[in-house]
PDB file of C-alpha atoms in Angstrom:
ATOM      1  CA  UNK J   1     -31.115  13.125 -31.526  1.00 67.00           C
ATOM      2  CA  UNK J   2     -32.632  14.878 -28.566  1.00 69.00           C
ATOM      3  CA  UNK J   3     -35.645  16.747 -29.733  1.00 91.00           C
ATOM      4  CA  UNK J   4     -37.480  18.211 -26.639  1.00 97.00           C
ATOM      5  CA  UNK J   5     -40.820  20.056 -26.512  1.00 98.00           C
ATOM      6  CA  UNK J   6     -42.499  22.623 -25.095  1.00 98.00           C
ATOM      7  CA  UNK J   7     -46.119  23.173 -24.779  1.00 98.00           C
ATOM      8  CA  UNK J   8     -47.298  26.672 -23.294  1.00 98.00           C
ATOM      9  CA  UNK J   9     -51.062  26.347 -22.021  1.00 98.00           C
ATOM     10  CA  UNK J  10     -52.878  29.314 -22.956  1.00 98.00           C
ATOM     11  CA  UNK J  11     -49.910  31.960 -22.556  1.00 97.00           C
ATOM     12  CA  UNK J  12     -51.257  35.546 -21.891  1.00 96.00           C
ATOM     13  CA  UNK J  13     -48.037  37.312 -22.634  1.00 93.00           C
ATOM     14  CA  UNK J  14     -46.904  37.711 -26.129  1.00 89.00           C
ATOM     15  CA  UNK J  15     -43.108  39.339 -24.924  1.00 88.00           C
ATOM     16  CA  UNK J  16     -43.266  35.711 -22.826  1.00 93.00           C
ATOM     17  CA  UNK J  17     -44.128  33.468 -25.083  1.00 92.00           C
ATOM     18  CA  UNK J  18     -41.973  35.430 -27.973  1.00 89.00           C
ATOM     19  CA  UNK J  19     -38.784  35.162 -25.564  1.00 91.00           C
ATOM     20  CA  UNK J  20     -39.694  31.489 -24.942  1.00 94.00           C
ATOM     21  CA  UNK J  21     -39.473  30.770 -29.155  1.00 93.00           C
ATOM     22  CA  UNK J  22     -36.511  32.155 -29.139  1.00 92.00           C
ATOM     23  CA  UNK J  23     -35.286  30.323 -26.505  1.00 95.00           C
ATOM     24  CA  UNK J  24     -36.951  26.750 -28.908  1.00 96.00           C
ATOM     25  CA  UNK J  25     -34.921  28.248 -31.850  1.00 94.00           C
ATOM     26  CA  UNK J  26     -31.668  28.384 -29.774  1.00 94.00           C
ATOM     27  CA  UNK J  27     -31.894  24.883 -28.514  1.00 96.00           C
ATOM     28  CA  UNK J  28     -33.659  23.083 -31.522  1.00 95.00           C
ATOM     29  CA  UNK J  29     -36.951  22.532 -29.397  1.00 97.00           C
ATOM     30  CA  UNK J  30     -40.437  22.500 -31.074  1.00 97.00           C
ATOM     31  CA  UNK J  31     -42.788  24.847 -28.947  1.00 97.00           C
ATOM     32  CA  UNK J  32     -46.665  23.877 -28.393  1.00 98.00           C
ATOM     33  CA  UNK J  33     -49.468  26.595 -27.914  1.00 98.00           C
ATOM     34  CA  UNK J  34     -52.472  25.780 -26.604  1.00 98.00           C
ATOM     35  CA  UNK J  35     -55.291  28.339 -26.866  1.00 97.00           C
ATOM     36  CA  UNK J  36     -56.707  30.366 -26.431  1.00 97.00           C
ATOM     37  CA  UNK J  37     -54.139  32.585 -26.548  1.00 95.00           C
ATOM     38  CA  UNK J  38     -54.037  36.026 -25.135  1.00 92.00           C
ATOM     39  CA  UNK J  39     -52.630  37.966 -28.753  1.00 86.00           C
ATOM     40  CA  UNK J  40     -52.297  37.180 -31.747  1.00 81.00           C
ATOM     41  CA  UNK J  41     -49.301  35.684 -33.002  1.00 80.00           C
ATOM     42  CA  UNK J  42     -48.840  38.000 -35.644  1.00 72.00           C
ATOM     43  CA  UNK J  43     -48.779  40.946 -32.803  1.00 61.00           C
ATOM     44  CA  UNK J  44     -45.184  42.972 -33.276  1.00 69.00           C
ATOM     45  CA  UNK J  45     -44.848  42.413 -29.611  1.00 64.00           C
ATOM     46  CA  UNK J  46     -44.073  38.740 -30.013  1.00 66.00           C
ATOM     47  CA  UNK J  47     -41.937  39.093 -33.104  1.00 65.00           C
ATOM     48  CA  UNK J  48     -40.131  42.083 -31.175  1.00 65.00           C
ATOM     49  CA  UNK J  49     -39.202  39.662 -28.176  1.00 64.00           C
ATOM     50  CA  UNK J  50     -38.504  36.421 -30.485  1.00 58.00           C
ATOM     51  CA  UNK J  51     -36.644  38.719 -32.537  1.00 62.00           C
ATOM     52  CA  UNK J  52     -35.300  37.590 -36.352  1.00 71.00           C
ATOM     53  CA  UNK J  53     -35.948  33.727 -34.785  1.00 81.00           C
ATOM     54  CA  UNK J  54     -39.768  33.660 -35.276  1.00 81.00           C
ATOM     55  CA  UNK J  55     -39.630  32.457 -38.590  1.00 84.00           C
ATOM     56  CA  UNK J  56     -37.137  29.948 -37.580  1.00 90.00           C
ATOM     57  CA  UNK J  57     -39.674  28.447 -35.116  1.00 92.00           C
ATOM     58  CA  UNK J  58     -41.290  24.738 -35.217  1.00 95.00           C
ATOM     59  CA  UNK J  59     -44.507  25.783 -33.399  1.00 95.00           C
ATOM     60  CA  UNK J  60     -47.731  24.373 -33.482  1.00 97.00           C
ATOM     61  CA  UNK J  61     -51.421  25.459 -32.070  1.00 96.00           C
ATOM     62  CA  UNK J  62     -54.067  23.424 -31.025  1.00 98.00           C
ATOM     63  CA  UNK J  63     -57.493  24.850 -30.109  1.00 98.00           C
ATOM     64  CA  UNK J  64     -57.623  23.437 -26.448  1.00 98.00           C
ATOM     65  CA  UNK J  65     -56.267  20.625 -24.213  1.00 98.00           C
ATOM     66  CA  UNK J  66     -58.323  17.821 -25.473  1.00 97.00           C
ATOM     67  CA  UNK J  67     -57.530  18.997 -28.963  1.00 98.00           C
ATOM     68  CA  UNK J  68     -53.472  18.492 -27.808  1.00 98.00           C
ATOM     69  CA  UNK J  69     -53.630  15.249 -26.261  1.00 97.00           C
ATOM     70  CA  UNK J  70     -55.366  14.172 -29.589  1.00 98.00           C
ATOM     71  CA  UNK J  71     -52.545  15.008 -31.741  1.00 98.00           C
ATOM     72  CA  UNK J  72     -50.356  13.696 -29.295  1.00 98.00           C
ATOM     73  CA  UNK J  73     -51.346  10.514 -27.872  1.00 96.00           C
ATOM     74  CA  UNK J  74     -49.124   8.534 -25.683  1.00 94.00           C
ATOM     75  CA  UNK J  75     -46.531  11.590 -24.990  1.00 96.00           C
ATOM     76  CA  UNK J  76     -44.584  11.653 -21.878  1.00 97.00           C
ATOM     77  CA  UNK J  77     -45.572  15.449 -20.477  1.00 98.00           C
ATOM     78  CA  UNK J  78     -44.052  17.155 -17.482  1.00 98.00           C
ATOM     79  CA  UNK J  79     -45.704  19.773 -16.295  1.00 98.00           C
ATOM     80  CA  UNK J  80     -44.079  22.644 -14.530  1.00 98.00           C
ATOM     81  CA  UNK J  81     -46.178  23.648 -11.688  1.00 97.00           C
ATOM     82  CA  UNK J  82     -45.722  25.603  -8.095  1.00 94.00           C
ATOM     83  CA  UNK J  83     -48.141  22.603  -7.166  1.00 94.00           C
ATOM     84  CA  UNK J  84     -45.432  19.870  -8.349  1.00 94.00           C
ATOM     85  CA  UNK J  85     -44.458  17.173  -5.785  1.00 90.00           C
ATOM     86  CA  UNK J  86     -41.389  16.563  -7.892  1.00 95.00           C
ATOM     87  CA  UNK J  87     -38.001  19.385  -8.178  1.00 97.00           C
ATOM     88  CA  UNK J  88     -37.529  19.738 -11.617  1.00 98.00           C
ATOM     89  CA  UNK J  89     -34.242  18.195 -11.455  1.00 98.00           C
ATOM     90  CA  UNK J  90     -35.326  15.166  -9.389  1.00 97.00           C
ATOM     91  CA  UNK J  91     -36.942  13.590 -13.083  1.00 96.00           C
ATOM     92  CA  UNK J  92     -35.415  11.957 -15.657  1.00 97.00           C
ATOM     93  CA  UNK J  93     -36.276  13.877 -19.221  1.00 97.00           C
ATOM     94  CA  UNK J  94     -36.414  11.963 -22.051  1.00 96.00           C
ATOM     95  CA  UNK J  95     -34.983  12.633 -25.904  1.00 94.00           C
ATOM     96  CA  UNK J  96     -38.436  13.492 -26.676  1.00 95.00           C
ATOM     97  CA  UNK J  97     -40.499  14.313 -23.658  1.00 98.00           C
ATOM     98  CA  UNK J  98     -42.553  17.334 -23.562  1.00 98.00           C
ATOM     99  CA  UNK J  99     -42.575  19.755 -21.020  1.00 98.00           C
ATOM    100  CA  UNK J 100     -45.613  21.842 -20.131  1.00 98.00           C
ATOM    101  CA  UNK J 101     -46.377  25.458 -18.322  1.00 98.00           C
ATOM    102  CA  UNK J 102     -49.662  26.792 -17.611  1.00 98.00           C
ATOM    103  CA  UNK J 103     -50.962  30.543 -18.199  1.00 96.00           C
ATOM    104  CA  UNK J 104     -49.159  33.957 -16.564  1.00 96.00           C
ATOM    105  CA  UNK J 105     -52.224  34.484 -14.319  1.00 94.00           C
ATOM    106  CA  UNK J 106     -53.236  30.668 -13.060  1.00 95.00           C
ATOM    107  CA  UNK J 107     -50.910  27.887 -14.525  1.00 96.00           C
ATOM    108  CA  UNK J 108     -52.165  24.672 -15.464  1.00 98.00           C
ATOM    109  CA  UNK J 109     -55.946  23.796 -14.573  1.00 97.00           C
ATOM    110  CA  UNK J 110     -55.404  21.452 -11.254  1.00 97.00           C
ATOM    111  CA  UNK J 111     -57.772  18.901 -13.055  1.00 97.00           C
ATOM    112  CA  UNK J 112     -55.217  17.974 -15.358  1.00 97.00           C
ATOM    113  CA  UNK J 113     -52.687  17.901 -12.603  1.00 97.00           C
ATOM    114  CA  UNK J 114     -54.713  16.103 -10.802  1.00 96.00           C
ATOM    115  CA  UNK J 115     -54.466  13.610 -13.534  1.00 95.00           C
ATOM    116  CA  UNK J 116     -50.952  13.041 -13.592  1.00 95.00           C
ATOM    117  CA  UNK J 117     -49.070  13.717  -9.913  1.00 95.00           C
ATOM    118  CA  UNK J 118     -45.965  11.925 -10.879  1.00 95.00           C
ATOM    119  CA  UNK J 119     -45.328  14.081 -13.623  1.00 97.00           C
ATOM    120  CA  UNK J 120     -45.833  17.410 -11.809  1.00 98.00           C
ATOM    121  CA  UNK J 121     -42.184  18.983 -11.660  1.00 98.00           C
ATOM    122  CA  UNK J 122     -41.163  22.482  -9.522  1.00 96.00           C
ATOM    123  CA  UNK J 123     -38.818  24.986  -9.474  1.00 97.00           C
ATOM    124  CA  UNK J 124     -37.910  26.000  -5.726  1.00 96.00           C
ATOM    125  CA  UNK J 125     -38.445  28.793  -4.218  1.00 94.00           C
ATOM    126  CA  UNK J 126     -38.074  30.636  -0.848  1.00 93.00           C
ATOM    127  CA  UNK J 127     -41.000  31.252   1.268  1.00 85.00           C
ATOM    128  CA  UNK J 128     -44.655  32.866  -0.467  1.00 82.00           C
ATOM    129  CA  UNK J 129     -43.266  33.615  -4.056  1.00 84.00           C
ATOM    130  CA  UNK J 130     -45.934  32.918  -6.127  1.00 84.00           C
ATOM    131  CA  UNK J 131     -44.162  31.983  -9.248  1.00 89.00           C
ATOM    132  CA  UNK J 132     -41.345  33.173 -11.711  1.00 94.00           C
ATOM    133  CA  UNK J 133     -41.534  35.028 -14.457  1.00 96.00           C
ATOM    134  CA  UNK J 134     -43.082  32.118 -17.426  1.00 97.00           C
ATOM    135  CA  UNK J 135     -39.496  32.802 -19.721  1.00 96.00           C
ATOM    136  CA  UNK J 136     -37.322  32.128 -17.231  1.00 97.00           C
ATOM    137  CA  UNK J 137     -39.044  29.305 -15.944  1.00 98.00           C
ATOM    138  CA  UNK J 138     -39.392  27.471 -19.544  1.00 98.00           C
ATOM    139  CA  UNK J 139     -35.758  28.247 -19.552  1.00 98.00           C
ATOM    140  CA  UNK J 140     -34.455  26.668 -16.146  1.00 98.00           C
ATOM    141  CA  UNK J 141     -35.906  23.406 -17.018  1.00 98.00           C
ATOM    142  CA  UNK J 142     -35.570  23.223 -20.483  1.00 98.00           C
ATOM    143  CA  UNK J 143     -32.022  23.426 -20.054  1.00 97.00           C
ATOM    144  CA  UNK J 144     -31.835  20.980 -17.580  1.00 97.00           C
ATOM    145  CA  UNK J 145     -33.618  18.351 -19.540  1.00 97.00           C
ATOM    146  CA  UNK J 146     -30.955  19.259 -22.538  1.00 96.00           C
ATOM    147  CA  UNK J 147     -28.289  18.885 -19.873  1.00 96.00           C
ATOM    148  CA  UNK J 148     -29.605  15.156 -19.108  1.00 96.00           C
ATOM    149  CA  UNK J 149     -29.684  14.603 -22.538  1.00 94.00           C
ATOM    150  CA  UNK J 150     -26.158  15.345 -22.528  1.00 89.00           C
ATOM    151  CA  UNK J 151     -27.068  18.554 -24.888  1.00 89.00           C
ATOM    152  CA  UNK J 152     -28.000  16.286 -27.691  1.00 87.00           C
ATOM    153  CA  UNK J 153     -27.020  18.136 -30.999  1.00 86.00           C
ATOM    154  CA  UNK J 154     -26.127  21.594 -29.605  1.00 82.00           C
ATOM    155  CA  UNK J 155     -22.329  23.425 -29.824  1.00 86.00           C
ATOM    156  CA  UNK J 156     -21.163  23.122 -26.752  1.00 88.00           C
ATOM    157  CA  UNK J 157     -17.762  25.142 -27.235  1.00 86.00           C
ATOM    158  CA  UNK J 158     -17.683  28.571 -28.343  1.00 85.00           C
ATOM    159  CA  UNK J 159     -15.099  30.699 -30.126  1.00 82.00           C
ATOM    160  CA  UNK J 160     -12.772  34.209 -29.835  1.00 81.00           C
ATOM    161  CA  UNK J 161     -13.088  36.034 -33.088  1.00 78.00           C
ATOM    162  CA  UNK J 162      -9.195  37.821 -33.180  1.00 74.00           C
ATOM    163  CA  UNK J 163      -7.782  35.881 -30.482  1.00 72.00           C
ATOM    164  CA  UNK J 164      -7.582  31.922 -29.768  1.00 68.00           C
ATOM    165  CA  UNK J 165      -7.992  30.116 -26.108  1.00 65.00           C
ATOM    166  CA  UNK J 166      -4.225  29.430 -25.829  1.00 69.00           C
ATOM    167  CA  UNK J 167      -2.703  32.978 -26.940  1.00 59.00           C
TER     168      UNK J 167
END
């Protein structure tokens, strides 16, 4: 069974990083913080935005980076960067892969990009944009490495409640 990650490096936003839980909960991915963070997780803000979910959550914190890659040694991370040689869709995701995105106001450090090029992934975009929103981002390419893993363990039909498909 596909069971992705997603590691947020020091997120600034709690309505961001709440949305993006919610977004875990929905697709059975564990989520990652690395801090510091900018609000507390206990903030209504971040329960308001991953609504009833939060509790539902498989989330983790780790102090910093080096305190990450401790507790995770040998994992396959893709990191989601403006910088990224790579489109997003251009890599192959695996069952268990993580997939990292930096801070609202600077992304990930480029010393740790630095450190792995081939794993640098982007979203396109036209001309100067500086970035989307952190949500949405986490979103695009989350679902695209659940749609490579052929969405592993998710329902993949949905239902009418009075009427059926064929009436």
């Amino acid at each position: 069974m596909a069971k992705l990650n997603i590691v947020l490096y020091e997120p600034e936003i709690p309505a961001n990083t709440g949305n993006i839980g919610r977004t875990c909960v929905a697709t059975g991915t564990r989520l990652h913080l690395i801090e510091p963070l900018g609000f507390h997780l206990d903030e209504k803000s971040i329960k308001r935005a991953g609504m009833d979910y939060w509790s539902e959550l498989d989330v983790t914190t780790y102090v910093n980076w080096d305190d990450f890659c401790e507790k995770n040694p040998g994992a396959k991370i893709y990191m989601a960067t403006t910088k990224g040689r790579h489109v997003y869709t251009e890599v192959s995701y695996e069952p268990d892969c993580y997939i990292m995105f930096g801070k609202e106001s600077a992304g990930i450090p480029e010393e740790i990009l630095k450190a792995n090029p081939d794993t640098c992934v982007r979203i396109p975009m036209i001309g100067e944009t500086r970035s989307l929103n952190l949500s949405n981002s986490v979103a695009i390419v989350l679902y695209e490495a659940l749609r490579q893993n052929q969405f592993d363990h998710m329902k993949l039909q949905g239902e009418l409640h009075r009427l059926r498909w064929d009436d």
